[in-house]
Amino acid sequence: MSASSAADGHTVSVVIPVLDDAAHLRVCLAHLARQTRPADEVVVVDNGSRDDSAAVARSFGARVVAEPERGIPAASAAGLDAAIGSLLLRCDADTRAPADWIERIVACFAAEPGLDALTGPGVFYDQPGRRGLVRSRAYAAAYRWAAGAALAGTPVWGSNLALRAEAWREVSGRVHRRRPDVHDDLDLSFHLALAGRTVRFDPQLRVGAAGRIFHSLGERVRQGRMAAATLRVNWAILPPGLRWVRRLSPDRPRSPRSPRGWSGPAGSS
């Protein structure tokens, strides 16, 4: 346990899935190396990179976990499974975390013992000027409210999220880790909500991110199809109307193990 862990009572693991993104990863890890509250470990999940992503990770002292099954859901889940921290932070290779990112997250969990997961917005650093600011805000708002309505809860965003290890362990066997056509963060959000876990959005917990969705029409179409697939597989477990009934029910259990309409683990589907 590091001196920081001894002081704040948490061990922090940062998980980063990567596939052929060495240049972005180098910048991401440089930002993490400058944190006011250092991570206890950084886990980089190599999803079959053909570039030097793994070598870059090791040069910064990160632990490299190999996940040969392609897809962010498999890679992200493998990293979260392997992480040893009591707090599991997740970002992407193109994330640029401000120096107080980890410190701010740890403080939030320390102040809220009942908090299970925390997320925040991003600023697209590759979308310059006022257009970039508008796009950043619009994307964050659209994701938060549209996805929130779909899952009857607060969605987490994969470029900027943290959760308690026990919350991950509860849902790790249910997430669709073998479905590369789903968004892993939205899928995780569905399962956290279904488990009755407390998720909070902090508008001040900002990170820099690449606005890849704006790079081409093809990318926007791909992202849209993945969103549709994520909704389909999770609404098949429990439709949105019933999710809202459960959420608004005053006597719903804190963390149900077998909600009505849910037949069991979804992780292998």
PDB file of C-alpha atoms in Angstrom:
ATOM      1  CA  MET A   1       0.000   0.000   0.000  1.00  0.00           C
ATOM      2  CA  SER A   2       1.360   3.432  -0.952  1.00  0.00           C
ATOM      3  CA  ALA A   3       1.610   6.415   1.394  1.00  0.00           C
ATOM      4  CA  SER A   4      -1.405   7.941  -0.351  1.00  0.00           C
ATOM      5  CA  SER A   5      -3.431   4.762   0.206  1.00  0.00           C
ATOM      6  CA  ALA A   6      -2.531   4.696   3.874  1.00  0.00           C
ATOM      7  CA  ALA A   7      -3.636   8.322   4.202  1.00  0.00           C
ATOM      8  CA  ASP A   8      -7.013   8.108   2.472  1.00  0.00           C
ATOM      9  CA  GLY A   9      -7.918   4.464   3.100  1.00  0.00           C
ATOM     10  CA  HIS A  10      -8.274   3.480  -0.562  1.00  0.00           C
ATOM     11  CA  THR A  11      -6.179   1.668  -3.116  1.00  0.00           C
ATOM     12  CA  VAL A  12      -6.661   3.040  -6.613  1.00  0.00           C
ATOM     13  CA  SER A  13      -6.346   1.121  -9.864  1.00  0.00           C
ATOM     14  CA  VAL A  14      -6.630   2.892 -13.224  1.00  0.00           C
ATOM     15  CA  VAL A  15      -7.694   0.617 -16.088  1.00  0.00           C
ATOM     16  CA  ILE A  16      -7.010   1.575 -19.722  1.00  0.00           C
ATOM     17  CA  PRO A  17      -7.960  -0.706 -22.652  1.00  0.00           C
ATOM     18  CA  VAL A  18      -5.838  -0.081 -25.734  1.00  0.00           C
ATOM     19  CA  LEU A  19      -5.601  -1.271 -29.334  1.00  0.00           C
ATOM     20  CA  ASP A  20      -2.944   0.243 -31.604  1.00  0.00           C
ATOM     21  CA  ASP A  21      -3.080   3.628 -29.872  1.00  0.00           C
ATOM     22  CA  ALA A  22       0.476   4.070 -28.603  1.00  0.00           C
ATOM     23  CA  ALA A  23       0.712   7.818 -29.313  1.00  0.00           C
ATOM     24  CA  HIS A  24      -2.454   8.647 -27.374  1.00  0.00           C
ATOM     25  CA  LEU A  25      -1.495   6.206 -24.618  1.00  0.00           C
ATOM     26  CA  ARG A  26       1.851   7.914 -24.095  1.00  0.00           C
ATOM     27  CA  VAL A  27       0.129  11.252 -23.463  1.00  0.00           C
ATOM     28  CA  CYS A  28      -2.518   9.633 -21.258  1.00  0.00           C
ATOM     29  CA  LEU A  29       0.094   7.950 -19.058  1.00  0.00           C
ATOM     30  CA  ALA A  30       2.113  11.168 -18.828  1.00  0.00           C
ATOM     31  CA  HIS A  31      -0.976  12.897 -17.425  1.00  0.00           C
ATOM     32  CA  LEU A  32      -1.517  10.080 -14.939  1.00  0.00           C
ATOM     33  CA  ALA A  33       2.127  10.322 -13.846  1.00  0.00           C
ATOM     34  CA  ARG A  34       1.499  13.927 -12.786  1.00  0.00           C
ATOM     35  CA  GLN A  35      -1.432  13.212 -10.477  1.00  0.00           C
ATOM     36  CA  THR A  36      -1.484  14.952  -7.090  1.00  0.00           C
ATOM     37  CA  ARG A  37      -2.751  11.657  -5.666  1.00  0.00           C
ATOM     38  CA  PRO A  38      -0.914   8.916  -7.571  1.00  0.00           C
ATOM     39  CA  ALA A  39      -2.618   5.696  -8.593  1.00  0.00           C
ATOM     40  CA  ASP A  40      -1.510   2.585  -6.744  1.00  0.00           C
ATOM     41  CA  GLU A  41      -1.419   0.795 -10.076  1.00  0.00           C
ATOM     42  CA  VAL A  42      -2.166   1.456 -13.719  1.00  0.00           C
ATOM     43  CA  VAL A  43      -3.440  -1.534 -15.680  1.00  0.00           C
ATOM     44  CA  VAL A  44      -3.159  -1.280 -19.459  1.00  0.00           C
ATOM     45  CA  VAL A  45      -5.105  -3.972 -21.282  1.00  0.00           C
ATOM     46  CA  ASP A  46      -3.469  -4.802 -24.611  1.00  0.00           C
ATOM     47  CA  ASN A  47      -6.266  -5.955 -26.899  1.00  0.00           C
ATOM     48  CA  GLY A  48      -3.932  -7.368 -29.551  1.00  0.00           C
ATOM     49  CA  SER A  49      -2.003  -4.246 -30.550  1.00  0.00           C
ATOM     50  CA  ARG A  50       0.386  -4.427 -33.477  1.00  0.00           C
ATOM     51  CA  ASP A  51       2.132  -1.195 -32.504  1.00  0.00           C
ATOM     52  CA  ASP A  52       4.249  -0.547 -29.400  1.00  0.00           C
ATOM     53  CA  SER A  53       1.345   0.196 -27.033  1.00  0.00           C
ATOM     54  CA  ALA A  54       2.471  -2.491 -24.578  1.00  0.00           C
ATOM     55  CA  ALA A  55       6.049  -1.201 -24.570  1.00  0.00           C
ATOM     56  CA  VAL A  56       4.832   2.346 -23.960  1.00  0.00           C
ATOM     57  CA  ALA A  57       2.743   1.111 -21.034  1.00  0.00           C
ATOM     58  CA  ARG A  58       5.680  -0.701 -19.459  1.00  0.00           C
ATOM     59  CA  SER A  59       7.945   2.327 -19.897  1.00  0.00           C
ATOM     60  CA  PHE A  60       5.603   4.226 -17.555  1.00  0.00           C
ATOM     61  CA  GLY A  61       5.553   1.392 -15.015  1.00  0.00           C
ATOM     62  CA  ALA A  62       2.058   0.187 -15.918  1.00  0.00           C
ATOM     63  CA  ARG A  63       1.052  -3.453 -15.582  1.00  0.00           C
ATOM     64  CA  VAL A  64       0.122  -4.910 -18.953  1.00  0.00           C
ATOM     65  CA  VAL A  65      -2.701  -7.442 -19.168  1.00  0.00           C
ATOM     66  CA  ALA A  66      -3.225  -9.222 -22.483  1.00  0.00           C
ATOM     67  CA  GLU A  67      -6.797  -9.769 -23.693  1.00  0.00           C
ATOM     68  CA  PRO A  68      -6.771 -11.533 -27.072  1.00  0.00           C
ATOM     69  CA  GLU A  69     -10.552 -11.411 -27.517  1.00  0.00           C
ATOM     70  CA  ARG A  70     -11.123  -8.266 -29.539  1.00  0.00           C
ATOM     71  CA  GLY A  71     -13.496  -5.555 -28.395  1.00  0.00           C
ATOM     72  CA  ILE A  72     -13.571  -2.878 -25.726  1.00  0.00           C
ATOM     73  CA  PRO A  73     -16.128  -4.814 -23.606  1.00  0.00           C
ATOM     74  CA  ALA A  74     -13.751  -7.775 -23.280  1.00  0.00           C
ATOM     75  CA  ALA A  75     -10.684  -5.595 -22.749  1.00  0.00           C
ATOM     76  CA  SER A  76     -12.305  -3.309 -20.192  1.00  0.00           C
ATOM     77  CA  ALA A  77     -13.752  -6.234 -18.228  1.00  0.00           C
ATOM     78  CA  ALA A  78     -10.396  -8.031 -18.222  1.00  0.00           C
ATOM     79  CA  GLY A  79      -8.716  -4.959 -16.779  1.00  0.00           C
ATOM     80  CA  LEU A  80     -11.342  -4.440 -14.098  1.00  0.00           C
ATOM     81  CA  ASP A  81     -11.122  -8.145 -13.202  1.00  0.00           C
ATOM     82  CA  ALA A  82      -7.340  -7.927 -12.872  1.00  0.00           C
ATOM     83  CA  ALA A  83      -7.235  -4.666 -10.898  1.00  0.00           C
ATOM     84  CA  ILE A  84      -6.410  -4.916  -7.191  1.00  0.00           C
ATOM     85  CA  GLY A  85      -7.712  -1.540  -6.011  1.00  0.00           C
ATOM     86  CA  SER A  86     -10.684  -0.826  -3.781  1.00  0.00           C
ATOM     87  CA  LEU A  87     -11.526   1.946  -6.260  1.00  0.00           C
ATOM     88  CA  LEU A  88     -11.432   1.064  -9.957  1.00  0.00           C
ATOM     89  CA  LEU A  89     -10.970   4.018 -12.294  1.00  0.00           C
ATOM     90  CA  ARG A  90     -11.531   3.605 -16.018  1.00  0.00           C
ATOM     91  CA  CYS A  91     -10.408   5.831 -18.846  1.00  0.00           C
ATOM     92  CA  ASP A  92      -9.424   5.486 -22.503  1.00  0.00           C
ATOM     93  CA  ALA A  93      -6.045   5.775 -24.172  1.00  0.00           C
ATOM     94  CA  ASP A  94      -7.034   9.204 -25.500  1.00  0.00           C
ATOM     95  CA  THR A  95      -8.123  10.500 -22.076  1.00  0.00           C
ATOM     96  CA  ARG A  96      -6.161  13.417 -20.658  1.00  0.00           C
ATOM     97  CA  ALA A  97      -6.821  13.561 -16.937  1.00  0.00           C
ATOM     98  CA  PRO A  98      -6.203  16.815 -15.042  1.00  0.00           C
ATOM     99  CA  ALA A  99      -3.656  16.604 -12.242  1.00  0.00           C
ATOM    100  CA  ASP A 100      -6.302  16.410  -9.500  1.00  0.00           C
ATOM    101  CA  TRP A 101      -8.474  13.761 -11.206  1.00  0.00           C
ATOM    102  CA  ILE A 102      -7.650  10.883  -8.856  1.00  0.00           C
ATOM    103  CA  GLU A 103      -7.555  13.133  -5.791  1.00  0.00           C
ATOM    104  CA  ARG A 104     -11.005  14.485  -6.603  1.00  0.00           C
ATOM    105  CA  ILE A 105     -12.438  10.985  -7.139  1.00  0.00           C
ATOM    106  CA  VAL A 106     -11.023   9.607  -3.885  1.00  0.00           C
ATOM    107  CA  ALA A 107     -12.415  12.608  -1.980  1.00  0.00           C
ATOM    108  CA  CYS A 108     -15.892  12.006  -3.445  1.00  0.00           C
ATOM    109  CA  PHE A 109     -15.947   8.370  -2.360  1.00  0.00           C
ATOM    110  CA  ALA A 110     -14.587   9.246   1.077  1.00  0.00           C
ATOM    111  CA  ALA A 111     -17.329  11.849   1.548  1.00  0.00           C
ATOM    112  CA  GLU A 112     -20.118   9.522   0.318  1.00  0.00           C
ATOM    113  CA  PRO A 113     -19.847   6.016   1.814  1.00  0.00           C
ATOM    114  CA  GLY A 114     -22.986   4.966  -0.060  1.00  0.00           C
ATOM    115  CA  LEU A 115     -21.629   5.989  -3.453  1.00  0.00           C
ATOM    116  CA  ASP A 116     -20.937   3.051  -5.760  1.00  0.00           C
ATOM    117  CA  ALA A 117     -19.876   4.748  -9.010  1.00  0.00           C
ATOM    118  CA  LEU A 118     -18.894   8.217 -10.160  1.00  0.00           C
ATOM    119  CA  THR A 119     -18.630   9.713 -13.622  1.00  0.00           C
ATOM    120  CA  GLY A 120     -18.141  13.086 -15.268  1.00  0.00           C
ATOM    121  CA  PRO A 121     -18.021  14.853 -18.637  1.00  0.00           C
ATOM    122  CA  GLY A 122     -15.248  15.426 -21.135  1.00  0.00           C
ATOM    123  CA  VAL A 123     -13.927  18.292 -23.219  1.00  0.00           C
ATOM    124  CA  PHE A 124     -12.973  17.372 -26.781  1.00  0.00           C
ATOM    125  CA  TYR A 125      -9.467  18.764 -27.139  1.00  0.00           C
ATOM    126  CA  ASP A 126      -9.318  17.976 -30.865  1.00  0.00           C
ATOM    127  CA  GLN A 127     -12.423  20.077 -31.620  1.00  0.00           C
ATOM    128  CA  PRO A 128     -11.087  23.641 -31.499  1.00  0.00           C
ATOM    129  CA  GLY A 129     -12.780  26.875 -30.520  1.00  0.00           C
ATOM    130  CA  ARG A 130     -16.405  27.494 -29.700  1.00  0.00           C
ATOM    131  CA  ARG A 131     -17.543  24.590 -31.890  1.00  0.00           C
ATOM    132  CA  GLY A 132     -15.536  22.199 -29.766  1.00  0.00           C
ATOM    133  CA  LEU A 133     -17.013  23.551 -26.544  1.00  0.00           C
ATOM    134  CA  VAL A 134     -20.565  23.292 -27.911  1.00  0.00           C
ATOM    135  CA  ARG A 135     -19.953  19.768 -29.147  1.00  0.00           C
ATOM    136  CA  SER A 136     -18.461  18.715 -25.802  1.00  0.00           C
ATOM    137  CA  ARG A 137     -21.430  20.033 -23.847  1.00  0.00           C
ATOM    138  CA  ALA A 138     -24.000  18.699 -26.306  1.00  0.00           C
ATOM    139  CA  TYR A 139     -22.469  15.218 -26.324  1.00  0.00           C
ATOM    140  CA  ALA A 140     -22.315  15.061 -22.520  1.00  0.00           C
ATOM    141  CA  ALA A 141     -25.909  16.253 -22.156  1.00  0.00           C
ATOM    142  CA  ALA A 142     -27.263  13.960 -24.866  1.00  0.00           C
ATOM    143  CA  TYR A 143     -25.515  10.908 -23.426  1.00  0.00           C
ATOM    144  CA  ARG A 144     -26.493  11.694 -19.851  1.00  0.00           C
ATOM    145  CA  TRP A 145     -30.186  12.325 -20.482  1.00  0.00           C
ATOM    146  CA  ALA A 146     -30.934   9.974 -23.387  1.00  0.00           C
ATOM    147  CA  ALA A 147     -29.026   7.043 -21.896  1.00  0.00           C
ATOM    148  CA  GLY A 148     -30.390   7.896 -18.448  1.00  0.00           C
ATOM    149  CA  ALA A 149     -33.949   7.662 -19.742  1.00  0.00           C
ATOM    150  CA  ALA A 150     -33.173   4.346 -21.454  1.00  0.00           C
ATOM    151  CA  LEU A 151     -31.742   2.672 -18.347  1.00  0.00           C
ATOM    152  CA  ALA A 152     -33.751   4.517 -15.660  1.00  0.00           C
ATOM    153  CA  GLY A 153     -30.570   5.643 -13.942  1.00  0.00           C
ATOM    154  CA  THR A 154     -27.357   7.602 -14.297  1.00  0.00           C
ATOM    155  CA  PRO A 155     -25.072   6.373 -17.100  1.00  0.00           C
ATOM    156  CA  VAL A 156     -21.313   6.141 -16.647  1.00  0.00           C
ATOM    157  CA  TRP A 157     -18.941   7.262 -19.404  1.00  0.00           C
ATOM    158  CA  GLY A 158     -15.963   5.034 -20.196  1.00  0.00           C
ATOM    159  CA  SER A 159     -13.476   7.857 -20.624  1.00  0.00           C
ATOM    160  CA  ASN A 160     -14.106   9.123 -17.091  1.00  0.00           C
ATOM    161  CA  LEU A 161     -15.533   6.774 -14.507  1.00  0.00           C
ATOM    162  CA  ALA A 162     -14.785   5.210 -11.142  1.00  0.00           C
ATOM    163  CA  LEU A 163     -16.506   2.501  -9.156  1.00  0.00           C
ATOM    164  CA  ARG A 164     -16.009   0.549  -5.993  1.00  0.00           C
ATOM    165  CA  ALA A 165     -14.484  -2.869  -6.511  1.00  0.00           C
ATOM    166  CA  GLU A 166     -17.421  -4.599  -4.822  1.00  0.00           C
ATOM    167  CA  ALA A 167     -19.859  -2.942  -7.230  1.00  0.00           C
ATOM    168  CA  TRP A 168     -17.852  -4.286 -10.167  1.00  0.00           C
ATOM    169  CA  ARG A 169     -17.682  -7.748  -8.648  1.00  0.00           C
ATOM    170  CA  GLU A 170     -21.473  -7.844  -8.343  1.00  0.00           C
ATOM    171  CA  VAL A 171     -22.105  -7.084 -12.015  1.00  0.00           C
ATOM    172  CA  SER A 172     -18.959  -8.489 -13.635  1.00  0.00           C
ATOM    173  CA  GLY A 173     -20.641 -11.776 -14.512  1.00  0.00           C
ATOM    174  CA  ARG A 174     -23.622 -10.007 -16.066  1.00  0.00           C
ATOM    175  CA  VAL A 175     -22.046  -7.454 -18.383  1.00  0.00           C
ATOM    176  CA  HIS A 176     -21.943  -8.364 -22.068  1.00  0.00           C
ATOM    177  CA  ARG A 177     -18.178  -8.687 -22.226  1.00  0.00           C
ATOM    178  CA  ARG A 178     -18.305 -11.014 -25.242  1.00  0.00           C
ATOM    179  CA  ARG A 179     -20.330  -8.607 -27.361  1.00  0.00           C
ATOM    180  CA  PRO A 180     -17.890  -6.304 -29.219  1.00  0.00           C
ATOM    181  CA  ASP A 181     -20.896  -4.626 -30.833  1.00  0.00           C
ATOM    182  CA  VAL A 182     -22.070  -2.992 -27.583  1.00  0.00           C
ATOM    183  CA  HIS A 183     -20.822   0.075 -25.720  1.00  0.00           C
ATOM    184  CA  ASP A 184     -19.148  -1.305 -22.596  1.00  0.00           C
ATOM    185  CA  ASP A 185     -19.828   1.812 -20.514  1.00  0.00           C
ATOM    186  CA  LEU A 186     -23.531   1.987 -21.379  1.00  0.00           C
ATOM    187  CA  ASP A 187     -23.848  -1.756 -20.822  1.00  0.00           C
ATOM    188  CA  LEU A 188     -22.176  -1.401 -17.417  1.00  0.00           C
ATOM    189  CA  SER A 189     -24.590   1.432 -16.621  1.00  0.00           C
ATOM    190  CA  PHE A 190     -27.583  -0.842 -17.262  1.00  0.00           C
ATOM    191  CA  HIS A 191     -26.267  -3.482 -14.890  1.00  0.00           C
ATOM    192  CA  LEU A 192     -25.338  -1.027 -12.134  1.00  0.00           C
ATOM    193  CA  ALA A 193     -28.859   0.408 -12.316  1.00  0.00           C
ATOM    194  CA  LEU A 194     -30.438  -3.043 -12.289  1.00  0.00           C
ATOM    195  CA  ALA A 195     -28.383  -3.942  -9.204  1.00  0.00           C
ATOM    196  CA  GLY A 196     -29.656  -0.845  -7.409  1.00  0.00           C
ATOM    197  CA  ARG A 197     -26.186   0.681  -7.209  1.00  0.00           C
ATOM    198  CA  THR A 198     -25.797   4.403  -6.533  1.00  0.00           C
ATOM    199  CA  VAL A 199     -24.200   6.299  -9.426  1.00  0.00           C
ATOM    200  CA  ARG A 200     -23.504  10.035  -9.415  1.00  0.00           C
ATOM    201  CA  PHE A 201     -22.626  12.438 -12.216  1.00  0.00           C
ATOM    202  CA  ASP A 202     -20.194  15.185 -11.164  1.00  0.00           C
ATOM    203  CA  PRO A 203     -20.105  18.037 -13.714  1.00  0.00           C
ATOM    204  CA  GLN A 204     -16.805  19.248 -12.236  1.00  0.00           C
ATOM    205  CA  LEU A 205     -15.038  15.914 -12.776  1.00  0.00           C
ATOM    206  CA  ARG A 206     -13.846  16.782 -16.279  1.00  0.00           C
ATOM    207  CA  VAL A 207     -11.240  15.142 -18.467  1.00  0.00           C
ATOM    208  CA  GLY A 208      -9.916  15.825 -21.937  1.00  0.00           C
ATOM    209  CA  ALA A 209     -10.978  13.362 -24.620  1.00  0.00           C
ATOM    210  CA  ALA A 210     -10.721  12.922 -28.367  1.00  0.00           C
ATOM    211  CA  GLY A 211     -13.967  13.671 -30.198  1.00  0.00           C
ATOM    212  CA  ARG A 212     -13.630  10.683 -32.517  1.00  0.00           C
ATOM    213  CA  ILE A 213     -17.369  10.494 -33.099  1.00  0.00           C
ATOM    214  CA  PHE A 214     -17.087  13.771 -35.018  1.00  0.00           C
ATOM    215  CA  HIS A 215     -14.245  12.639 -37.268  1.00  0.00           C
ATOM    216  CA  SER A 216     -16.438  10.995 -39.907  1.00  0.00           C
ATOM    217  CA  LEU A 217     -19.994  10.053 -40.790  1.00  0.00           C
ATOM    218  CA  GLY A 218     -18.954   6.409 -40.768  1.00  0.00           C
ATOM    219  CA  GLU A 219     -17.833   6.702 -37.152  1.00  0.00           C
ATOM    220  CA  ARG A 220     -21.132   8.275 -36.137  1.00  0.00           C
ATOM    221  CA  VAL A 221     -23.052   5.498 -37.877  1.00  0.00           C
ATOM    222  CA  ARG A 222     -20.914   2.857 -36.155  1.00  0.00           C
ATOM    223  CA  GLN A 223     -21.454   4.440 -32.755  1.00  0.00           C
ATOM    224  CA  GLY A 224     -25.182   4.652 -33.378  1.00  0.00           C
ATOM    225  CA  ARG A 225     -25.418   0.983 -34.297  1.00  0.00           C
ATOM    226  CA  MET A 226     -23.517   0.014 -31.155  1.00  0.00           C
ATOM    227  CA  ALA A 227     -25.867   2.121 -29.043  1.00  0.00           C
ATOM    228  CA  ALA A 228     -28.869   0.386 -30.624  1.00  0.00           C
ATOM    229  CA  ALA A 229     -27.345  -3.044 -29.974  1.00  0.00           C
ATOM    230  CA  THR A 230     -26.647  -2.124 -26.342  1.00  0.00           C
ATOM    231  CA  LEU A 231     -30.259  -1.056 -25.836  1.00  0.00           C
ATOM    232  CA  ARG A 232     -31.609  -4.226 -27.456  1.00  0.00           C
ATOM    233  CA  VAL A 233     -29.640  -6.680 -25.349  1.00  0.00           C
ATOM    234  CA  ASN A 234     -30.391  -4.868 -22.103  1.00  0.00           C
ATOM    235  CA  TRP A 235     -34.060  -4.140 -22.788  1.00  0.00           C
ATOM    236  CA  ALA A 236     -34.418  -7.875 -23.477  1.00  0.00           C
ATOM    237  CA  ILE A 237     -33.411  -8.432 -19.838  1.00  0.00           C
ATOM    238  CA  LEU A 238     -35.872  -5.853 -18.526  1.00  0.00           C
ATOM    239  CA  PRO A 239     -37.851  -3.360 -20.673  1.00  0.00           C
ATOM    240  CA  PRO A 240     -37.455   0.377 -20.003  1.00  0.00           C
ATOM    241  CA  GLY A 241     -40.963   0.787 -18.596  1.00  0.00           C
ATOM    242  CA  LEU A 242     -40.367  -1.858 -15.944  1.00  0.00           C
ATOM    243  CA  ARG A 243     -36.993  -0.329 -15.155  1.00  0.00           C
ATOM    244  CA  TRP A 244     -38.708   2.958 -14.337  1.00  0.00           C
ATOM    245  CA  VAL A 245     -41.361   1.177 -12.266  1.00  0.00           C
ATOM    246  CA  ARG A 246     -38.598  -0.485 -10.238  1.00  0.00           C
ATOM    247  CA  ARG A 247     -36.697   2.752  -9.821  1.00  0.00           C
ATOM    248  CA  LEU A 248     -39.725   4.719  -8.673  1.00  0.00           C
ATOM    249  CA  SER A 249     -41.018   1.991  -6.380  1.00  0.00           C
ATOM    250  CA  PRO A 250     -40.519   3.210  -2.796  1.00  0.00           C
ATOM    251  CA  ASP A 251     -39.967  -0.312  -1.455  1.00  0.00           C
ATOM    252  CA  ARG A 252     -37.536  -1.606  -4.086  1.00  0.00           C
ATOM    253  CA  PRO A 253     -34.580  -3.491  -2.570  1.00  0.00           C
ATOM    254  CA  ARG A 254     -31.153  -1.835  -2.413  1.00  0.00           C
ATOM    255  CA  SER A 255     -29.456  -4.494  -4.537  1.00  0.00           C
ATOM    256  CA  PRO A 256     -31.825  -7.105  -5.951  1.00  0.00           C
ATOM    257  CA  ARG A 257     -30.293 -10.374  -7.048  1.00  0.00           C
ATOM    258  CA  SER A 258     -33.189 -11.630  -9.213  1.00  0.00           C
ATOM    259  CA  PRO A 259     -35.342  -8.738 -10.496  1.00  0.00           C
ATOM    260  CA  ARG A 260     -38.575  -9.596 -12.241  1.00  0.00           C
ATOM    261  CA  GLY A 261     -37.939 -10.271 -15.927  1.00  0.00           C
ATOM    262  CA  TRP A 262     -34.244 -11.069 -15.442  1.00  0.00           C
ATOM    263  CA  SER A 263     -33.323 -14.691 -16.026  1.00  0.00           C
ATOM    264  CA  GLY A 264     -29.676 -14.714 -15.057  1.00  0.00           C
ATOM    265  CA  PRO A 265     -26.145 -13.694 -16.037  1.00  0.00           C
ATOM    266  CA  ALA A 266     -25.747 -12.088 -19.419  1.00  0.00           C
ATOM    267  CA  GLY A 267     -21.979 -12.066 -19.595  1.00  0.00           C
ATOM    268  CA  SER A 268     -21.631 -14.949 -22.018  1.00  0.00           C
ATOM    269  CA  SER A 269     -24.244 -13.818 -24.512  1.00  0.00           C
TER     270      SER A 269
END
